[in-house]
Each structure stands twice: as C-alpha cells, then as structure tokens.
Amino acid sequence: MNLADLNKVAVAMTANGKGILAADESTGTIKKRFDAIATENTEDNRRDYRELMFRTAEAMKNCISGVILYDETIWQKAKDGTPLVKIIEQMGSIPGIKVDEGTKPLPNCPGELITAGLDKLPDRLPKYYEAGARFAKWRAVIDIGAGIPSYTAIHTNAHALARYAALCQANQIVPIVEPEVLMDGDHDIDRCYEVTEFVLKETFQQLYYQRVALEGMVLKPNMAIAGKKSAKKSSVQEVAEKTVKLLKACVPGAVPGIAFLSGGQSDEEATAHLDAMNKIGNLPWNLTFSYGRALQAAPQKAWSGKAANVAAAQTAFTHRAKMNSLAAKGEWKKDMEKAA
Ligand code: 13P
C-alpha cells in the first residue's frame, strides 16, 4: 500500500468546493428512477443517461471531484465508442466503483440487513483498478425501528465495512466507508443522533482492528436528521449543529474528508444542510456531498428518456452541482435557487 498516494486521492475526492456524484444505482434501483420518468430500463438508456451527465463539462470540471459507477457502467462505452471512464477522466474527475453486492437478510435479526460481496472482492479489486477506478464504495444499511438496530447488525456491518476498506487499501483503492442509518422511520433527530453515534464509533473501532489507514479513506455518513415519517421536523440549523457535533465526537481528524449521502432528503434540503454545516466552519475535515438522488432527481426529470431533452437535463445537472459546490464552501444562499 502506498499511503501517500491513497491520501492524495482521498484529499482530491473531498477538495474544497467539489463533491462526488453517486451514479452507482444498481440495475434494479435505476429501474425505479426510470419508471418515475416513464423510461424503459434498457442498457442503452442507462448508458445515454449517464453519458449525458459525464459530458456536462461545466458541472464535471468545476464541481464534481469523482463519480461512483456501477459495475455495468465502468465497462461501458459512450455512443461514439469512448469508454465512459475516459470521459470522466478527461473532465478532471476521478472514476470510482461501487463494489458491494447489495444487502441480504441478517440471520437471527428480523428486519435487519447485512451487506454482501466480500468473498470475491480480492479478485475483483485489481480489475477495477486496471479499468481506472481509484476509489470504491461499500454501503451498509442500518434501519431504526421498534427494537432495532440490534448490536448484532451494527457490529456485523461495521466489521464488513472494515474488511472491505482494508482490502481496498491493499489494492491501492481509496475506500468510501458508508454506514447509512436510514431516514425512513418515524424517529426524531435525537434518536437518529444516538444510533448514528453508536454506528460510527463501532465502525471506527473495526477500521482500527483491521488496520485501515484513516488518511486513505473517505467517510460517507448520513446526517443527524429526523425520519421522514416523524411528526417533529428539525430546522436546517438544528440538523447542521447536531450533525457537526456528532461527527466531531466520532470521526478522527486523520480522515481527510467526509462526503454525505442525501438519503431521501429533497434536493434543496440536502444542499441547505451541507451549506449550514460549512458555515459553522472550523472543522478538522472537509465536508462535502456524495449525492445520488439530490443531484440527479432534477436532471432525470428534465431528460425523461428523450434525446431532445439532453441539453435541458445538462442544465438541470449543472445547477444542482453548482448549488452543492457552493454549499461545500458554505457560500450557498436560498435565493440562488429561485434565480435558476
Ligand atoms: P443518495 O444520495 O440518493 O442517498 O445516494 C447516495 C448513495 O450513494 C447511497 O449509497
């Protein structure tokens, strides 16, 4: 492992004012997104859609540090035959790859999940590196509900994340460590805080046991935020203050950067929360975005599967990328949204 090089990549992924585009939806997940815009889930449509984002020069060059790809996409070629990975590189952005194989039920823990994909990872990682991937992603999912999460689920998922991270670093790939506490429930922000704190502390303990170099990783956490079905809605300032407090309590300063998932927040909420955190400032790590839905909802809608809408989709993508780039510097203002 060359830690100096891993660190360089991790620093570039979370460089000030830039963030990550999570375009790594599995074929099943992108089907849900395409269903919403009445677009058929074919390989060509998936390619055309992702190609239009990767070719959006203004967004990619100025706002997007890296792109997380799904396995299909890393091998795909653009319509003109250029590998999609090459287009990303030409835009000055770093290609990355989702390497987990989704979730399976966790035995003896009803309603809880464990992320699969460790077994073949040592063989797959060198191939992804050769294809151009310089970072990877593994998502663990922790749900909040009556009697859950269990310690079994927290511990087992944290252990798998650490095993994945160690394997990535051994293959000169920066791991994005993503322990996602879901915001699907009716819990309030304080319950989310308490669970996320436990999850992050366990995750960093397991990373230590697996000898993962924190300087060569990026954390992708959820924010401290109330569940979508909660009656108690928190203000932007409360989410920002509690998330910063939580991260300061759990994430060592050796981690170069933290890139949040959006997790089902609206586009503007995800931007406003990130901005408010960066306005607090004086943080030991760079705080940025690694958004999927919060970057892509608008371009997807504008595109709606039609070649004639590519320019409109690229405009929508550029706008969201710019708003989040400003938020990553604490320079976003709500009225910038109206001007769009
Ligand atoms: P969302 O921003 O849509 O939560 O997706 C980010 C991601 O990569 C989840 O694994």
Short mmCIF file of C-alpha atoms and ligand atoms in Angstrom, two decimals:
data_model
loop_
_atom_site.label_atom_id
_atom_site.label_comp_id
_atom_site.label_asym_id
_atom_site.label_seq_id
_atom_site.Cartn_x
_atom_site.Cartn_y
_atom_site.Cartn_z
CA MET A 1 0.00 0.00 0.00
CA ASN A 2 1.24 3.47 -0.89
CA LEU A 3 -0.49 5.62 1.71
CA ALA A 4 0.76 8.94 0.34
CA ASP A 5 -0.97 8.21 -2.98
CA LEU A 6 -4.15 6.97 -1.30
CA ASN A 7 -4.19 10.16 0.75
CA LYS A 8 -3.78 12.29 -2.38
CA VAL A 9 -6.84 10.66 -3.94
CA ALA A 10 -8.90 10.97 -0.73
CA VAL A 11 -7.96 14.66 -0.47
CA ALA A 12 -8.87 15.25 -4.15
CA MET A 13 -12.23 13.48 -3.69
CA THR A 14 -13.19 15.92 -0.96
CA ALA A 15 -11.36 19.02 -2.28
CA ASN A 16 -12.86 22.32 -1.19
CA GLY A 17 -15.93 23.15 -3.28
CA LYS A 18 -16.07 19.79 -5.03
CA GLY A 19 -18.06 16.65 -4.27
CA ILE A 20 -18.91 13.21 -5.55
CA LEU A 21 -21.64 12.20 -7.99
CA ALA A 22 -23.14 8.89 -6.86
CA ALA A 23 -24.23 7.40 -10.20
CA ASP A 24 -23.91 3.81 -9.00
CA GLU A 25 -27.55 2.78 -8.86
CA SER A 26 -27.90 -0.93 -9.42
CA THR A 27 -29.96 -2.02 -12.42
CA GLY A 28 -32.91 -2.58 -10.07
CA THR A 29 -32.62 0.84 -8.43
CA ILE A 30 -32.24 2.76 -11.69
CA LYS A 31 -35.37 0.96 -12.90
CA LYS A 32 -37.29 2.65 -10.08
CA ARG A 33 -35.89 6.05 -11.14
CA PHE A 34 -36.66 5.37 -14.83
CA ASP A 35 -40.19 4.15 -14.00
CA ALA A 36 -40.82 7.57 -12.44
CA ILE A 37 -39.95 9.27 -15.77
CA ALA A 38 -41.67 6.63 -17.93
CA THR A 39 -38.37 5.49 -19.44
CA GLU A 40 -37.58 1.91 -20.32
CA ASN A 41 -34.73 0.39 -18.30
CA THR A 42 -32.52 -0.74 -21.18
CA GLU A 43 -28.72 -0.88 -21.25
CA ASP A 44 -28.67 1.86 -23.92
CA ASN A 45 -30.92 4.16 -21.91
CA ARG A 46 -28.78 3.67 -18.80
CA ARG A 47 -25.71 4.48 -20.89
CA ASP A 48 -27.26 7.51 -22.60
CA TYR A 49 -28.47 8.92 -19.30
CA ARG A 50 -25.13 8.53 -17.54
CA GLU A 51 -23.20 9.73 -20.58
CA LEU A 52 -25.17 12.98 -20.63
CA MET A 53 -24.12 13.70 -17.04
CA PHE A 54 -20.47 12.78 -17.58
CA ARG A 55 -20.34 15.06 -20.63
CA THR A 56 -21.70 18.07 -18.73
CA ALA A 57 -18.39 19.94 -18.75
CA GLU A 58 -19.30 22.88 -16.51
CA ALA A 59 -20.57 20.67 -13.69
CA MET A 60 -17.96 17.96 -14.03
CA LYS A 61 -14.91 20.24 -14.29
CA ASN A 62 -15.83 22.70 -11.57
CA CYS A 63 -18.00 20.83 -9.07
CA ILE A 64 -17.56 17.05 -9.32
CA SER A 65 -14.38 15.51 -7.88
CA GLY A 66 -15.33 11.90 -8.53
CA VAL A 67 -18.07 9.66 -9.88
CA ILE A 68 -19.21 6.38 -8.32
CA LEU A 69 -20.05 3.89 -11.06
CA TYR A 70 -21.98 0.66 -11.08
CA ASP A 71 -20.21 -2.42 -12.48
CA GLU A 72 -22.05 -2.22 -15.81
CA THR A 73 -21.04 1.42 -16.35
CA ILE A 74 -17.32 1.02 -15.70
CA TRP A 75 -17.06 -1.26 -18.75
CA GLN A 76 -19.46 0.76 -20.95
CA LYS A 77 -18.56 2.88 -23.95
CA ALA A 78 -20.21 6.15 -24.96
CA LYS A 79 -22.20 6.30 -28.19
CA ASP A 80 -19.04 7.38 -30.08
CA GLY A 81 -17.07 4.45 -28.65
CA THR A 82 -15.11 6.36 -25.96
CA PRO A 83 -15.08 4.46 -22.67
CA LEU A 84 -17.24 6.33 -20.13
CA VAL A 85 -14.33 6.13 -17.68
CA LYS A 86 -12.19 8.10 -20.15
CA ILE A 87 -14.82 10.83 -20.41
CA ILE A 88 -14.85 11.18 -16.62
CA GLU A 89 -11.04 11.37 -16.54
CA GLN A 90 -10.98 13.94 -19.37
CA MET A 91 -13.29 16.10 -17.25
CA GLY A 92 -10.68 16.03 -14.49
CA SER A 93 -12.84 13.84 -12.27
CA ILE A 94 -11.88 10.54 -10.61
CA PRO A 95 -13.72 7.32 -11.51
CA GLY A 96 -14.85 5.14 -8.60
CA ILE A 97 -16.78 1.89 -8.31
CA LYS A 98 -19.49 0.51 -6.06
CA VAL A 99 -18.20 -2.91 -5.02
CA ASP A 100 -20.78 -4.16 -2.57
CA GLU A 101 -23.33 -6.63 -3.89
CA GLY A 102 -26.34 -5.22 -2.09
CA THR A 103 -27.97 -6.42 1.09
CA LYS A 104 -29.26 -9.75 2.39
CA PRO A 105 -31.34 -10.51 5.49
CA LEU A 106 -29.15 -10.83 8.59
CA PRO A 107 -29.81 -14.20 10.26
CA ASN A 108 -31.47 -14.08 13.70
CA CYS A 109 -32.15 -10.35 13.33
CA PRO A 110 -35.65 -9.89 11.87
CA GLY A 111 -35.91 -6.81 9.65
CA GLU A 112 -32.17 -6.18 9.60
CA LEU A 113 -29.68 -6.44 6.75
CA ILE A 114 -26.06 -7.29 6.08
CA THR A 115 -24.19 -6.10 3.01
CA ALA A 116 -22.81 -8.87 0.80
CA GLY A 117 -19.82 -9.00 -1.54
CA LEU A 118 -16.64 -9.67 0.46
CA ASP A 119 -15.87 -13.15 -0.85
CA LYS A 120 -14.76 -12.29 -4.37
CA LEU A 121 -13.53 -8.79 -3.59
CA PRO A 122 -9.79 -9.61 -3.57
CA ASP A 123 -10.13 -10.84 -7.19
CA ARG A 124 -12.38 -8.01 -8.38
CA LEU A 125 -10.46 -5.02 -7.00
CA PRO A 126 -7.34 -5.33 -9.23
CA LYS A 127 -9.62 -5.49 -12.30
CA TYR A 128 -11.41 -2.32 -11.26
CA TYR A 129 -8.08 -0.59 -10.65
CA GLU A 130 -6.96 -1.58 -14.13
CA ALA A 131 -10.22 -0.19 -15.54
CA GLY A 132 -9.41 3.18 -13.94
CA ALA A 133 -11.16 3.10 -10.55
CA ARG A 134 -9.17 4.90 -7.88
CA PHE A 135 -11.80 4.67 -5.16
CA ALA A 136 -14.62 2.32 -4.20
CA LYS A 137 -17.84 2.39 -2.23
CA TRP A 138 -19.48 -0.09 0.14
CA ARG A 139 -22.82 0.77 1.70
CA ALA A 140 -24.01 -0.74 4.97
CA VAL A 141 -27.64 -0.14 5.92
CA ILE A 142 -28.89 0.33 9.46
CA ASP A 143 -32.60 0.82 9.99
CA ILE A 144 -34.22 2.44 13.02
CA GLY A 145 -37.47 0.95 14.30
CA ALA A 146 -39.08 -0.78 17.27
CA GLY A 147 -36.29 -2.79 18.91
CA ILE A 148 -33.80 -2.12 16.12
CA PRO A 149 -30.99 -1.66 15.35
CA SER A 150 -29.52 -4.58 17.25
CA TYR A 151 -25.89 -4.63 18.30
CA THR A 152 -25.53 -7.70 16.07
CA ALA A 153 -26.47 -5.65 12.97
CA ILE A 154 -24.28 -2.69 13.91
CA HIS A 155 -21.27 -4.85 14.71
CA THR A 156 -21.57 -7.20 11.73
CA ASN A 157 -21.99 -4.35 9.24
CA ALA A 158 -19.12 -2.36 10.77
CA HIS A 159 -16.90 -5.43 10.57
CA ALA A 160 -17.76 -5.95 6.89
CA LEU A 161 -17.08 -2.28 6.14
CA ALA A 162 -13.66 -2.55 7.76
CA ARG A 163 -12.82 -5.78 5.91
CA TYR A 164 -13.80 -4.09 2.63
CA ALA A 165 -11.77 -0.96 3.46
CA ALA A 166 -8.64 -2.96 4.27
CA LEU A 167 -8.94 -4.92 1.00
CA CYS A 168 -9.35 -1.70 -0.99
CA GLN A 169 -6.26 -0.10 0.51
CA ALA A 170 -4.24 -3.27 -0.13
CA ASN A 171 -5.21 -2.82 -3.81
CA GLN A 172 -4.37 0.91 -3.88
CA ILE A 173 -8.04 1.94 -3.97
CA VAL A 174 -9.47 4.54 -1.57
CA PRO A 175 -12.47 3.11 0.28
CA ILE A 176 -15.57 5.20 0.77
CA VAL A 177 -16.89 3.83 4.04
CA GLU A 178 -20.67 4.27 4.06
CA PRO A 179 -22.60 3.20 7.14
CA GLU A 180 -26.04 4.58 6.30
CA VAL A 181 -28.57 5.00 9.10
CA LEU A 182 -31.82 5.20 7.15
CA MET A 183 -34.24 8.12 7.49
CA ASP A 184 -37.29 6.00 6.60
CA GLY A 185 -38.80 5.72 10.09
CA ASP A 186 -40.82 7.96 12.39
CA HIS A 187 -37.93 8.57 14.82
CA ASP A 188 -36.86 12.09 15.79
CA ILE A 189 -33.46 13.69 15.24
CA ASP A 190 -32.17 12.75 18.69
CA ARG A 191 -32.85 9.06 18.10
CA CYS A 192 -31.03 9.32 14.77
CA TYR A 193 -28.12 11.03 16.56
CA GLU A 194 -27.93 8.31 19.20
CA VAL A 195 -27.99 5.44 16.68
CA THR A 196 -25.55 7.11 14.27
CA GLU A 197 -23.15 7.80 17.13
CA PHE A 198 -23.13 4.10 18.06
CA VAL A 199 -22.72 3.08 14.41
CA LEU A 200 -19.83 5.48 13.75
CA LYS A 201 -17.99 4.56 16.96
CA GLU A 202 -18.30 0.86 16.15
CA THR A 203 -17.22 1.48 12.53
CA PHE A 204 -14.04 3.34 13.54
CA GLN A 205 -13.26 0.66 16.12
CA GLN A 206 -13.50 -2.02 13.44
CA LEU A 207 -11.45 0.08 11.00
CA TYR A 208 -8.74 0.25 13.66
CA TYR A 209 -8.84 -3.51 14.26
CA GLN A 210 -8.46 -4.13 10.50
CA ARG A 211 -5.54 -1.65 10.41
CA VAL A 212 -7.18 0.68 7.92
CA ALA A 213 -5.22 3.92 7.43
CA LEU A 214 -7.70 6.71 8.11
CA GLU A 215 -5.65 9.12 5.97
CA GLY A 216 -6.51 7.00 2.94
CA MET A 217 -10.30 6.77 3.25
CA VAL A 218 -13.41 8.90 2.91
CA LEU A 219 -16.40 8.61 5.23
CA LYS A 220 -19.88 8.77 3.71
CA PRO A 221 -22.35 9.16 6.56
CA ASN A 222 -25.97 10.19 6.94
CA MET A 223 -26.73 13.48 8.64
CA ALA A 224 -28.39 13.67 12.06
CA ILE A 225 -31.93 14.12 10.84
CA ALA A 226 -35.46 13.09 11.80
CA GLY A 227 -37.09 10.15 9.99
CA LYS A 228 -39.33 11.00 7.03
CA LYS A 229 -42.42 9.90 8.97
CA SER A 230 -41.54 11.86 12.11
CA ALA A 231 -44.03 14.46 13.31
CA LYS A 232 -41.11 16.52 14.65
CA LYS A 233 -39.31 18.32 11.83
CA SER A 234 -35.95 19.90 12.63
CA SER A 235 -34.74 23.25 11.33
CA VAL A 236 -31.78 23.45 8.94
CA GLN A 237 -29.69 24.94 11.75
CA GLU A 238 -30.55 22.10 14.15
CA VAL A 239 -29.60 19.44 11.58
CA ALA A 240 -26.32 21.24 10.90
CA GLU A 241 -25.39 21.78 14.54
CA LYS A 242 -26.26 18.25 15.64
CA THR A 243 -24.51 16.64 12.66
CA VAL A 244 -21.31 18.63 13.25
CA LYS A 245 -21.39 17.78 16.98
CA LEU A 246 -21.95 14.10 16.16
CA LEU A 247 -19.13 13.92 13.63
CA LYS A 248 -16.71 15.75 15.91
CA ALA A 249 -17.47 13.19 18.62
CA CYS A 250 -16.91 10.19 16.34
CA VAL A 251 -14.64 10.91 13.34
CA PRO A 252 -10.88 11.27 13.91
CA GLY A 253 -9.23 14.29 12.30
CA ALA A 254 -6.94 11.93 10.37
CA VAL A 255 -9.83 11.27 7.96
CA PRO A 256 -9.27 13.78 5.10
CA GLY A 257 -12.86 14.28 4.14
CA ILE A 258 -16.49 13.45 4.79
CA ALA A 259 -18.96 13.26 1.90
CA PHE A 260 -22.60 12.94 2.88
CA LEU A 261 -25.27 10.79 1.28
CA SER A 262 -28.59 12.53 0.68
CA GLY A 263 -30.69 9.58 1.81
CA GLY A 264 -34.06 10.80 0.54
CA GLN A 265 -33.81 14.47 1.54
CA SER A 266 -35.16 16.87 -1.06
CA ASP A 267 -32.58 18.44 -3.37
CA GLU A 268 -32.73 21.78 -1.65
CA GLU A 269 -32.73 20.35 1.88
CA ALA A 270 -29.59 18.34 1.16
CA THR A 271 -27.89 21.49 -0.15
CA ALA A 272 -29.09 23.73 2.69
CA HIS A 273 -27.92 21.27 5.37
CA LEU A 274 -24.45 20.91 3.85
CA ASP A 275 -24.16 24.67 3.50
CA ALA A 276 -25.19 25.34 7.11
CA MET A 277 -22.57 22.89 8.36
CA ASN A 278 -19.83 24.54 6.34
CA LYS A 279 -20.98 27.95 7.59
CA ILE A 280 -20.33 26.71 11.15
CA GLY A 281 -16.76 26.11 9.93
CA ASN A 282 -13.60 25.37 11.90
CA LEU A 283 -13.85 21.64 11.12
CA PRO A 284 -11.00 19.10 11.13
CA TRP A 285 -12.07 17.57 7.79
CA ASN A 286 -13.55 18.86 4.54
CA LEU A 287 -17.32 18.38 4.47
CA THR A 288 -18.89 17.80 1.09
CA PHE A 289 -21.51 15.81 -0.81
CA SER A 290 -21.67 12.37 -2.36
CA TYR A 291 -25.24 12.66 -3.51
CA GLY A 292 -27.23 10.34 -5.69
CA ARG A 293 -30.86 11.38 -5.63
CA ALA A 294 -30.20 15.01 -4.56
CA LEU A 295 -28.00 15.58 -7.63
CA GLN A 296 -29.94 13.53 -10.15
CA ALA A 297 -33.65 14.00 -9.46
CA ALA A 298 -33.80 17.26 -11.45
CA PRO A 299 -31.77 16.11 -14.49
CA GLN A 300 -33.68 12.83 -14.62
CA LYS A 301 -36.98 14.66 -14.73
CA ALA A 302 -35.71 17.10 -17.37
CA TRP A 303 -34.37 14.26 -19.52
CA SER A 304 -37.35 11.89 -19.25
CA GLY A 305 -35.67 9.46 -21.62
CA LYS A 306 -35.72 11.78 -24.66
CA ALA A 307 -32.64 12.71 -26.71
CA ALA A 308 -34.24 16.10 -27.41
CA ASN A 309 -34.06 16.90 -23.68
CA VAL A 310 -30.34 16.25 -23.18
CA ALA A 311 -29.41 19.95 -23.07
CA ALA A 312 -32.19 20.70 -20.55
CA ALA A 313 -31.05 17.77 -18.39
CA GLN A 314 -27.46 19.02 -18.51
CA THR A 315 -28.61 22.48 -17.44
CA ALA A 316 -30.51 20.97 -14.51
CA PHE A 317 -27.49 18.86 -13.53
CA THR A 318 -25.16 21.88 -13.72
CA HIS A 319 -27.46 23.89 -11.49
CA ARG A 320 -27.61 21.24 -8.73
CA ALA A 321 -23.88 20.58 -8.97
CA LYS A 322 -23.17 24.32 -8.62
CA MET A 323 -25.53 24.72 -5.67
CA ASN A 324 -23.86 21.84 -3.87
CA SER A 325 -20.39 23.08 -4.75
CA LEU A 326 -21.28 26.41 -3.11
CA ALA A 327 -22.73 24.56 -0.11
CA ALA A 328 -19.48 22.63 0.24
CA LYS A 329 -17.81 26.03 0.79
CA GLY A 330 -20.62 27.45 2.96
CA GLU A 331 -21.39 30.01 0.22
CA TRP A 332 -24.89 28.92 -0.86
CA LYS A 333 -27.91 31.20 -0.45
CA LYS A 334 -31.55 30.19 -0.74
CA ASP A 335 -32.33 32.91 -3.29
CA MET A 336 -29.79 31.38 -5.68
CA GLU A 337 -32.31 28.57 -6.17
CA LYS A 338 -35.06 30.93 -7.30
CA ALA A 339 -32.78 32.58 -9.84
CA ALA A 340 -32.40 29.25 -11.65
P1 13P B 1 -28.41 9.16 -2.09
O1 13P B 1 -27.71 10.48 -2.08
O2 13P B 1 -29.52 9.08 -3.09
O3 13P B 1 -28.76 8.68 -0.71
O4 13P B 1 -27.37 8.10 -2.68
C1 13P B 1 -26.09 8.16 -2.26
C2 13P B 1 -25.55 6.80 -2.24
O5 13P B 1 -24.55 6.52 -2.86
C3 13P B 1 -26.23 5.79 -1.42
O6 13P B 1 -25.45 4.66 -1.31
#
